[in-house]
mmCIF file of C-alpha atoms and ligand atoms in Angstrom:
data_model
loop_
_atom_site.group_PDB
_atom_site.id
_atom_site.type_symbol
_atom_site.label_atom_id
_atom_site.label_comp_id
_atom_site.label_asym_id
_atom_site.label_seq_id
_atom_site.Cartn_x
_atom_site.Cartn_y
_atom_site.Cartn_z
ATOM 1 C CA MET A 1 36.810 -13.988 -0.800
ATOM 2 C CA GLU A 2 37.175 -14.611 2.496
ATOM 3 C CA ASP A 3 37.714 -18.537 4.045
ATOM 4 C CA ARG A 4 34.454 -18.656 5.773
ATOM 5 C CA ILE A 5 30.444 -17.304 4.804
ATOM 6 C CA ARG A 6 29.628 -14.349 7.916
ATOM 7 C CA LEU A 7 25.590 -13.444 7.895
ATOM 8 C CA GLU A 8 26.716 -10.450 6.518
ATOM 9 C CA HIS A 9 26.864 -12.650 2.871
ATOM 10 C CA GLY A 10 22.721 -13.090 3.156
ATOM 11 C CA ALA A 11 22.330 -9.498 4.084
ATOM 12 C CA GLY A 12 21.318 -8.323 0.934
ATOM 13 C CA GLY A 13 24.340 -5.517 0.082
ATOM 14 C CA GLU A 14 27.389 -5.011 -0.880
ATOM 15 C CA VAL A 15 29.177 -8.344 0.995
ATOM 16 C CA MET A 16 26.525 -10.592 -0.297
ATOM 17 C CA GLU A 17 27.059 -9.331 -3.995
ATOM 18 C CA GLU A 18 30.943 -9.867 -3.631
ATOM 19 C CA LEU A 19 29.733 -12.930 -2.813
ATOM 20 C CA LEU A 20 27.050 -13.692 -5.861
ATOM 21 C CA ARG A 21 30.062 -12.078 -8.011
ATOM 22 C CA GLU A 22 33.103 -13.946 -6.958
ATOM 23 C CA VAL A 23 31.836 -17.157 -5.890
ATOM 24 C CA VAL A 24 28.489 -18.056 -7.099
ATOM 25 C CA LEU A 25 28.724 -16.109 -10.690
ATOM 26 C CA LYS A 26 32.133 -17.690 -11.806
ATOM 27 C CA THR A 27 31.185 -21.375 -10.764
ATOM 28 C CA LEU A 28 27.807 -21.629 -12.053
ATOM 29 C CA THR A 29 28.647 -21.597 -16.137
ATOM 30 C CA LEU A 30 25.391 -22.230 -17.609
ATOM 31 C CA LYS A 31 23.257 -18.925 -16.319
ATOM 32 C CA SER A 32 21.069 -18.041 -19.694
ATOM 33 C CA ALA A 33 17.776 -19.640 -20.910
ATOM 34 C CA GLY A 34 17.623 -16.981 -23.557
ATOM 35 C CA GLY A 35 16.405 -14.127 -21.606
ATOM 36 C CA ILE A 36 17.283 -11.903 -18.506
ATOM 37 C CA GLY A 37 19.455 -14.659 -16.793
ATOM 38 C CA LEU A 38 21.581 -15.454 -13.775
ATOM 39 C CA ASP A 39 24.394 -12.934 -14.788
ATOM 40 C CA ALA A 40 21.772 -9.823 -14.669
ATOM 41 C CA LEU A 41 20.645 -10.472 -10.978
ATOM 42 C CA ASP A 42 17.890 -9.355 -11.046
ATOM 43 C CA ASP A 43 14.712 -10.348 -9.207
ATOM 44 C CA GLY A 44 14.091 -13.512 -11.726
ATOM 45 C CA ALA A 45 15.133 -14.621 -15.345
ATOM 46 C CA THR A 46 13.319 -14.732 -18.221
ATOM 47 C CA ILE A 47 12.576 -17.518 -20.914
ATOM 48 C CA PRO A 48 11.204 -16.879 -23.688
ATOM 49 C CA LEU A 49 8.696 -18.993 -25.161
ATOM 50 C CA GLY A 50 6.453 -17.831 -28.605
ATOM 51 C CA ASP A 51 5.952 -14.157 -28.102
ATOM 52 C CA ARG A 52 6.008 -13.953 -24.514
ATOM 53 C CA HIS A 53 8.299 -14.731 -21.749
ATOM 54 C CA VAL A 54 8.036 -16.975 -18.995
ATOM 55 C CA VAL A 55 9.044 -15.690 -16.002
ATOM 56 C CA PHE A 56 10.361 -17.801 -12.954
ATOM 57 C CA THR A 57 11.946 -16.943 -9.611
ATOM 58 C CA ILE A 58 12.516 -18.510 -6.553
ATOM 59 C CA ASP A 59 13.278 -17.180 -3.261
ATOM 60 C CA GLY A 60 14.533 -18.792 0.896
ATOM 61 C CA HIS A 61 12.840 -17.524 4.344
ATOM 62 C CA THR A 62 14.176 -17.610 7.786
ATOM 63 C CA VAL A 63 12.644 -14.639 9.076
ATOM 64 C CA ARG A 64 12.712 -14.909 12.952
ATOM 65 C CA PRO A 65 10.539 -14.468 14.797
ATOM 66 C CA MET A 66 8.474 -16.599 12.886
ATOM 67 C CA PHE A 67 5.652 -14.022 13.650
ATOM 68 C CA PHE A 68 5.928 -10.222 13.705
ATOM 69 C CA PRO A 69 3.515 -7.288 13.657
ATOM 70 C CA GLY A 70 1.750 -7.033 10.368
ATOM 71 C CA GLY A 71 2.669 -10.397 9.289
ATOM 72 C CA ASP A 72 5.161 -14.062 9.618
ATOM 73 C CA LEU A 73 6.623 -16.203 7.761
ATOM 74 C CA GLY A 74 3.908 -18.018 5.244
ATOM 75 C CA ARG A 75 2.328 -14.435 4.671
ATOM 76 C CA LEU A 76 6.199 -13.418 3.562
ATOM 77 C CA ALA A 77 7.705 -16.239 1.385
ATOM 78 C CA VAL A 78 4.044 -16.297 -0.307
ATOM 79 C CA SER A 79 4.327 -12.021 -0.927
ATOM 80 C CA GLY A 80 8.331 -12.497 -1.351
ATOM 81 C CA THR A 81 7.930 -14.253 -4.283
ATOM 82 C CA VAL A 82 5.224 -12.365 -6.136
ATOM 83 C CA ASN A 83 6.664 -9.399 -5.466
ATOM 84 C CA ASP A 84 9.731 -10.884 -7.501
ATOM 85 C CA LEU A 85 7.427 -11.644 -10.292
ATOM 86 C CA ALA A 86 5.745 -8.901 -10.169
ATOM 87 C CA VAL A 87 9.125 -6.784 -10.755
ATOM 88 C CA MET A 88 9.950 -8.472 -13.572
ATOM 89 C CA GLY A 89 6.179 -7.340 -15.463
ATOM 90 C CA ALA A 90 4.996 -10.809 -14.398
ATOM 91 C CA GLU A 91 1.716 -11.950 -14.271
ATOM 92 C CA PRO A 92 2.020 -14.523 -10.689
ATOM 93 C CA LEU A 93 0.649 -17.873 -12.584
ATOM 94 C CA ALA A 94 1.576 -20.611 -9.918
ATOM 95 C CA LEU A 95 4.278 -20.876 -6.600
ATOM 96 C CA ALA A 96 5.625 -24.042 -5.532
ATOM 97 C CA ASN A 97 6.361 -24.643 -1.226
ATOM 98 C CA SER A 98 9.399 -26.186 -0.188
ATOM 99 C CA MET A 99 9.161 -26.437 3.685
ATOM 100 C CA ILE A 100 12.107 -27.347 5.616
ATOM 101 C CA ILE A 101 10.899 -28.488 9.095
ATOM 102 C CA GLY A 102 13.387 -28.456 12.250
ATOM 103 C CA GLU A 103 11.453 -31.712 14.099
ATOM 104 C CA GLY A 104 10.026 -30.968 17.650
ATOM 105 C CA LEU A 105 8.039 -28.290 15.917
ATOM 106 C CA GLU A 106 4.509 -27.814 17.153
ATOM 107 C CA THR A 107 1.783 -29.050 14.480
ATOM 108 C CA ASP A 108 0.307 -25.970 15.494
ATOM 109 C CA ILE A 109 2.736 -23.225 14.090
ATOM 110 C CA LEU A 110 3.127 -25.011 10.807
ATOM 111 C CA VAL A 111 -0.926 -25.120 10.687
ATOM 112 C CA ARG A 112 -0.902 -21.186 10.970
ATOM 113 C CA ILE A 113 1.817 -20.442 8.259
ATOM 114 C CA LEU A 114 0.021 -22.517 5.338
ATOM 115 C CA LYS A 115 -3.339 -21.008 6.907
ATOM 116 C CA SER A 116 -1.411 -17.323 6.292
ATOM 117 C CA MET A 117 0.469 -18.737 2.888
ATOM 118 C CA ASP A 118 -2.914 -19.681 1.920
ATOM 119 C CA SER A 119 -5.045 -16.583 2.335
ATOM 120 C CA THR A 120 -2.150 -14.000 0.551
ATOM 121 C CA ALA A 121 -1.417 -16.163 -1.946
ATOM 122 C CA ARG A 122 -5.659 -15.200 -2.442
ATOM 123 C CA GLU A 123 -5.137 -12.059 -1.922
ATOM 124 C CA VAL A 124 -3.120 -11.728 -5.044
ATOM 125 C CA PRO A 125 -4.692 -14.674 -6.201
ATOM 126 C CA VAL A 126 -2.473 -17.498 -7.033
ATOM 127 C CA PRO A 127 -2.224 -21.050 -6.444
ATOM 128 C CA ILE A 128 0.104 -22.831 -4.469
ATOM 129 C CA VAL A 129 0.827 -26.068 -7.067
ATOM 130 C CA THR A 130 3.573 -28.305 -5.894
ATOM 131 C CA GLY A 131 6.041 -28.485 -2.654
ATOM 132 C CA ASP A 132 8.540 -30.138 -0.729
ATOM 133 C CA THR A 133 8.281 -31.493 3.267
ATOM 134 C CA LYS A 134 11.891 -32.517 4.272
ATOM 135 C CA VAL A 135 12.275 -32.478 8.022
ATOM 136 C CA VAL A 136 15.564 -31.857 10.295
ATOM 137 C CA GLU A 137 17.106 -32.929 13.258
ATOM 138 C CA GLU A 138 18.849 -29.178 14.268
ATOM 139 C CA LYS A 139 15.768 -27.042 15.700
ATOM 140 C CA ILE A 140 15.531 -24.973 13.053
ATOM 141 C CA GLY A 141 11.530 -23.860 13.589
ATOM 142 C CA MET A 142 10.951 -23.750 10.405
ATOM 143 C CA PHE A 143 12.137 -22.358 7.242
ATOM 144 C CA VAL A 144 10.476 -21.612 3.497
ATOM 145 C CA VAL A 145 11.393 -21.805 0.071
ATOM 146 C CA THR A 146 9.720 -21.051 -2.779
ATOM 147 C CA ALA A 147 9.886 -20.720 -6.326
ATOM 148 C CA GLY A 148 7.491 -18.785 -8.759
ATOM 149 C CA VAL A 149 6.237 -18.748 -12.158
ATOM 150 C CA GLY A 150 4.847 -15.811 -14.163
ATOM 151 C CA LEU A 151 4.210 -14.850 -17.852
ATOM 152 C CA ALA A 152 4.963 -11.095 -18.897
ATOM 153 C CA GLU A 153 4.234 -9.947 -22.067
ATOM 154 C CA HIS A 154 6.714 -7.551 -22.032
ATOM 155 C CA PRO A 155 9.634 -8.032 -19.223
ATOM 156 C CA VAL A 156 11.195 -5.000 -16.968
ATOM 157 C CA SER A 157 14.292 -5.700 -16.112
ATOM 158 C CA ASP A 158 15.638 -3.149 -12.649
ATOM 159 C CA ALA A 159 18.683 -2.254 -15.055
ATOM 160 C CA GLY A 160 16.289 -0.205 -17.547
ATOM 161 C CA SER A 161 16.128 3.430 -16.219
ATOM 162 C CA LYS A 162 16.879 6.543 -18.550
ATOM 163 C CA VAL A 163 17.676 10.126 -17.875
ATOM 164 C CA GLY A 164 14.887 12.089 -17.743
ATOM 165 C CA ASP A 165 13.018 9.647 -16.483
ATOM 166 C CA ALA A 166 10.778 9.979 -12.946
ATOM 167 C CA VAL A 167 11.099 7.322 -9.562
ATOM 168 C CA LEU A 168 8.266 6.550 -8.017
ATOM 169 C CA ILE A 169 7.777 4.587 -4.620
ATOM 170 C CA SER A 170 4.526 2.786 -3.748
ATOM 171 C CA GLY A 171 4.728 3.925 0.051
ATOM 172 C CA THR A 172 6.314 4.180 3.007
ATOM 173 C CA VAL A 173 9.785 3.252 3.792
ATOM 174 C CA GLY A 174 11.153 0.842 5.979
ATOM 175 C CA ASP A 175 8.547 -0.074 7.781
ATOM 176 C CA HIS A 176 9.490 -3.955 7.479
ATOM 177 C CA GLY A 177 12.877 -4.067 8.957
ATOM 178 C CA MET A 178 12.155 -1.116 11.592
ATOM 179 C CA ALA A 179 8.706 -3.157 12.590
ATOM 180 C CA LEU A 180 10.752 -6.670 13.322
ATOM 181 C CA MET A 181 14.391 -4.599 14.715
ATOM 182 C CA SER A 182 11.938 -2.858 17.347
ATOM 183 C CA HIS A 183 9.899 -6.190 18.537
ATOM 184 C CA ARG A 184 12.725 -7.743 18.690
ATOM 185 C CA GLU A 185 14.302 -5.008 21.113
ATOM 186 C CA GLY A 186 11.477 -4.937 23.127
ATOM 187 C CA ILE A 187 10.674 -1.189 21.623
ATOM 188 C CA SER A 188 7.259 -0.362 21.375
ATOM 189 C CA PHE A 189 6.006 3.167 20.384
ATOM 190 C CA GLU A 190 2.387 4.866 21.211
ATOM 191 C CA THR A 191 1.644 3.380 17.823
ATOM 192 C CA GLU A 192 2.538 0.204 17.215
ATOM 193 C CA LEU A 193 4.858 -0.444 14.164
ATOM 194 C CA LYS A 194 3.872 -3.182 11.835
ATOM 195 C CA SER A 195 5.394 -4.795 8.850
ATOM 196 C CA ASP A 196 3.907 -3.778 5.442
ATOM 197 C CA VAL A 197 4.324 -7.279 3.976
ATOM 198 C CA ALA A 198 2.279 -8.395 0.993
ATOM 199 C CA PRO A 199 1.558 -9.549 -2.573
ATOM 200 C CA ILE A 200 2.381 -6.067 -4.680
ATOM 201 C CA TRP A 201 1.060 -7.613 -8.425
ATOM 202 C CA SER A 202 -2.049 -5.696 -7.975
ATOM 203 C CA VAL A 203 0.040 -2.050 -7.233
ATOM 204 C CA VAL A 204 1.989 -2.867 -10.556
ATOM 205 C CA LYS A 205 -0.632 -3.932 -12.851
ATOM 206 C CA ALA A 206 -2.421 -1.033 -12.515
ATOM 207 C CA VAL A 207 0.265 1.068 -13.658
ATOM 208 C CA ALA A 208 0.645 -1.466 -16.059
ATOM 209 C CA ASP A 209 -3.065 -1.205 -17.112
ATOM 210 C CA GLU A 210 -2.943 2.391 -17.139
ATOM 211 C CA ILE A 211 0.935 3.601 -19.262
ATOM 212 C CA GLY A 212 1.762 0.114 -20.476
ATOM 213 C CA TRP A 213 4.220 -2.648 -19.883
ATOM 214 C CA GLU A 214 6.456 -0.886 -22.620
ATOM 215 C CA ASN A 215 6.390 2.357 -20.471
ATOM 216 C CA ILE A 216 7.750 0.824 -17.161
ATOM 217 C CA HIS A 217 11.850 1.073 -17.201
ATOM 218 C CA ALA A 218 12.816 0.116 -14.751
ATOM 219 C CA MET A 219 11.212 -1.959 -11.421
ATOM 220 C CA LYS A 220 12.698 -3.476 -7.983
ATOM 221 C CA ASP A 221 11.338 -4.410 -5.155
ATOM 222 C CA PRO A 222 13.095 -2.810 -2.116
ATOM 223 C CA THR A 223 14.028 -5.434 0.330
ATOM 224 C CA ARG A 224 16.564 -6.579 1.931
ATOM 225 C CA GLY A 225 19.259 -2.896 2.304
ATOM 226 C CA GLY A 226 15.894 -1.157 1.503
ATOM 227 C CA LEU A 227 15.788 1.952 -0.751
ATOM 228 C CA SER A 228 19.323 2.537 -0.051
ATOM 229 C CA ASN A 229 20.191 -1.158 -1.848
ATOM 230 C CA ALA A 230 17.208 -0.676 -4.358
ATOM 231 C CA LEU A 231 17.874 2.684 -6.203
ATOM 232 C CA ASN A 232 21.801 2.028 -5.558
ATOM 233 C CA GLU A 233 21.101 -1.168 -8.047
ATOM 234 C CA MET A 234 18.729 1.009 -10.837
ATOM 235 C CA ALA A 235 21.544 3.604 -10.422
ATOM 236 C CA SER A 236 25.012 1.151 -11.732
ATOM 237 C CA LYS A 237 23.094 -1.037 -13.938
ATOM 238 C CA ALA A 238 21.632 1.538 -16.056
ATOM 239 C CA ASN A 239 25.104 3.857 -16.007
ATOM 240 C CA VAL A 240 22.683 6.339 -14.987
ATOM 241 C CA GLY A 241 22.457 8.874 -12.037
ATOM 242 C CA ILE A 242 19.383 8.688 -9.428
ATOM 243 C CA LEU A 243 18.426 11.950 -7.350
ATOM 244 C CA VAL A 244 15.789 11.552 -4.655
ATOM 245 C CA ARG A 245 14.793 13.972 -2.842
ATOM 246 C CA GLU A 246 14.457 13.175 0.967
ATOM 247 C CA GLU A 247 11.168 15.030 1.795
ATOM 248 C CA ASP A 248 9.779 13.055 -0.776
ATOM 249 C CA ILE A 249 10.387 9.826 0.651
ATOM 250 C CA PRO A 250 7.666 8.546 2.483
ATOM 251 C CA VAL A 251 8.217 7.680 5.895
ATOM 252 C CA ARG A 252 6.141 7.113 8.935
ATOM 253 C CA PRO A 253 6.517 9.045 12.148
ATOM 254 C CA GLU A 254 6.411 5.763 14.198
ATOM 255 C CA VAL A 255 9.279 4.017 11.170
ATOM 256 C CA LYS A 256 11.121 7.437 11.675
ATOM 257 C CA ALA A 257 11.029 7.749 15.502
ATOM 258 C CA ALA A 258 12.439 3.920 15.537
ATOM 259 C CA SER A 259 15.419 4.554 13.203
ATOM 260 C CA GLU A 260 16.427 8.527 15.858
ATOM 261 C CA MET A 261 16.535 6.042 18.959
ATOM 262 C CA LEU A 262 17.869 2.625 16.916
ATOM 263 C CA GLY A 263 20.567 4.652 14.962
ATOM 264 C CA ILE A 264 19.231 2.638 11.438
ATOM 265 C CA SER A 265 18.037 4.330 8.181
ATOM 266 C CA PRO A 266 14.532 3.990 7.403
ATOM 267 C CA TYR A 267 16.171 4.121 3.870
ATOM 268 C CA ASP A 268 18.880 0.891 4.829
ATOM 269 C CA VAL A 269 16.100 -1.476 5.582
ATOM 270 C CA ALA A 270 13.899 -3.869 4.079
ATOM 271 C CA ASN A 271 10.718 -3.251 2.544
ATOM 272 C CA GLU A 272 8.656 -5.935 2.151
ATOM 273 C CA GLY A 273 5.197 -4.479 0.141
ATOM 274 C CA LYS A 274 6.662 -1.902 -1.844
ATOM 275 C CA VAL A 275 7.992 -1.235 -4.978
ATOM 276 C CA VAL A 276 10.302 0.645 -6.915
ATOM 277 C CA MET A 277 9.745 1.978 -10.310
ATOM 278 C CA VAL A 278 10.969 4.188 -12.436
ATOM 279 C CA VAL A 279 9.134 5.450 -16.061
ATOM 280 C CA PRO A 280 8.907 8.057 -18.840
ATOM 281 C CA LYS A 281 8.436 11.818 -16.691
ATOM 282 C CA GLU A 282 5.498 11.757 -19.426
ATOM 283 C CA HIS A 283 3.720 9.124 -17.597
ATOM 284 C CA ALA A 284 5.001 10.022 -14.079
ATOM 285 C CA GLU A 285 1.615 11.614 -13.045
ATOM 286 C CA ASP A 286 -0.999 8.871 -14.793
ATOM 287 C CA ALA A 287 1.408 5.935 -12.397
ATOM 288 C CA LEU A 288 1.287 7.863 -9.073
ATOM 289 C CA GLU A 289 -2.292 8.430 -10.121
ATOM 290 C CA ALA A 290 -2.621 4.318 -10.485
ATOM 291 C CA MET A 291 -0.222 3.416 -8.212
ATOM 292 C CA ARG A 292 -2.826 5.838 -5.451
ATOM 293 C CA ARG A 293 -5.790 4.067 -6.328
ATOM 294 C CA THR A 294 -4.884 0.585 -5.172
ATOM 295 C CA GLU A 295 -5.326 -0.741 -1.375
ATOM 296 C CA ARG A 296 -1.118 -1.703 -1.329
ATOM 297 C CA GLY A 297 -0.507 1.529 -2.622
ATOM 298 C CA LYS A 298 -2.785 4.807 -1.288
ATOM 299 C CA GLU A 299 0.621 6.664 0.094
ATOM 300 C CA ALA A 300 2.569 6.396 -3.364
ATOM 301 C CA ALA A 301 5.315 8.621 -3.683
ATOM 302 C CA MET A 302 7.327 10.405 -6.979
ATOM 303 C CA ILE A 303 10.470 10.604 -4.623
ATOM 304 C CA GLY A 304 12.872 11.984 -7.522
ATOM 305 C CA GLU A 305 14.860 11.732 -11.007
ATOM 306 C CA VAL A 306 17.000 9.922 -13.392
ATOM 307 C CA ILE A 307 19.844 12.621 -14.171
ATOM 308 C CA GLU A 308 22.788 12.427 -16.141
ATOM 309 C CA GLU A 309 25.755 13.561 -13.489
ATOM 310 C CA TYR A 310 27.318 11.083 -10.954
ATOM 311 C CA ARG A 311 26.294 7.921 -13.067
ATOM 312 C CA GLY A 312 25.929 4.554 -10.711
ATOM 313 C CA LYS A 313 25.476 7.039 -8.302
ATOM 314 C CA VAL A 314 22.147 8.056 -6.184
ATOM 315 C CA LEU A 315 22.095 10.856 -4.587
ATOM 316 C CA VAL A 316 19.649 11.884 -1.973
ATOM 317 C CA SER A 317 18.354 16.299 -1.650
ATOM 318 C CA THR A 318 18.121 16.850 2.155
ATOM 319 C CA LEU A 319 15.348 18.716 4.243
ATOM 320 C CA ILE A 320 18.304 21.547 4.771
ATOM 321 C CA GLY A 321 18.611 21.912 0.920
ATOM 322 C CA GLY A 322 22.203 19.900 1.326
ATOM 323 C CA ARG A 323 23.385 16.902 -1.093
ATOM 324 C CA ARG A 324 25.078 13.964 0.153
ATOM 325 C CA PHE A 325 25.739 10.166 -1.560
ATOM 326 C CA LEU A 326 23.105 7.650 -0.387
ATOM 327 C CA GLU A 327 25.743 5.107 -0.462
ATOM 328 C CA PRO A 328 24.324 1.592 -0.155
ATOM 329 C CA PRO A 329 24.755 -0.353 3.232
ATOM 330 C CA ALA A 330 27.325 -3.204 3.450
ATOM 331 C CA GLY A 331 24.918 -5.088 4.593
ATOM 332 C CA ASP A 332 21.160 -5.097 6.192
ATOM 333 C CA PRO A 333 21.134 -3.294 9.340
ATOM 334 C CA VAL A 334 18.723 -5.486 10.552
ATOM 335 C CA PRO A 335 19.826 -9.666 10.063
ATOM 336 C CA ARG A 336 17.323 -12.354 9.503
ATOM 337 C CA VAL A 337 14.154 -9.924 7.877
ATOM 338 C CA CYS A 338 13.236 -12.447 5.445
HETATM 339 MG MG1 LIG B 1 13.690 -8.721 -5.855
#
């Protein structure tokens, strides 16, 4: 392990994973409350309680700028935590909001962030029931840390993919990362690139209502490191191969244009309103239709399958008929996106 922390150690890719495995997991020694614990490095933890499971998760939000096309820090802070609960199979019950504010921040900005948190929480709906406020001398603007608690009948991990399963995505890929990058670089397109930041509990719930929780084998929200990182984590944790078809992965034309201009793959950057879901093949069509009936899942697609070969790896069959490995990025190529 290097002797200083670099930005990449928080960028959601392989470098961050090394920090978590070599430093965090080796130092914290009490890591499980009986269910999915810290060692799993999943989107949240589960705590068995009677015949159900409490699901618990936390997320720090440091995005810059605080207001960006399609969203802001407040919407991101609520969506990020709700989505981590949702992909564990948990109905969000309540959120906690810890605000770390840099001295000098305009009160008006604080109010706008809070209003955005409120309206996003109402969409779910999930109440914000507790919180904490700190002000520091450093001119940091504002950071928001949100924790969430939910209840699951049948928790879903990111490690349950089985050979033969189908892989679904709830909509277009790369919107959040590319919108932020283009905004920062001052690149504009005919159609404005917008972040997809949104709570996706309704999409997950619609599928569970249709095919049953037990038939959702694995889920993950493809945030930092994007689709590439999410699929690679799922393949390696379940020790299976994943084959996706490039032609079936939905990418907006303006996201594709920006990615070509910036030389960044849309598969490697963060999404903040999407879910990758792995379900048995016989339930895949029903799951896809259920997603498409929801407001946030209209562009859902079946993008591939779980295979026996290439265990721990992700393959992509390309538009020109070849196959290549889809490697996880070392870190999200667009920094400070969440
Ligand atoms: Mg997550």
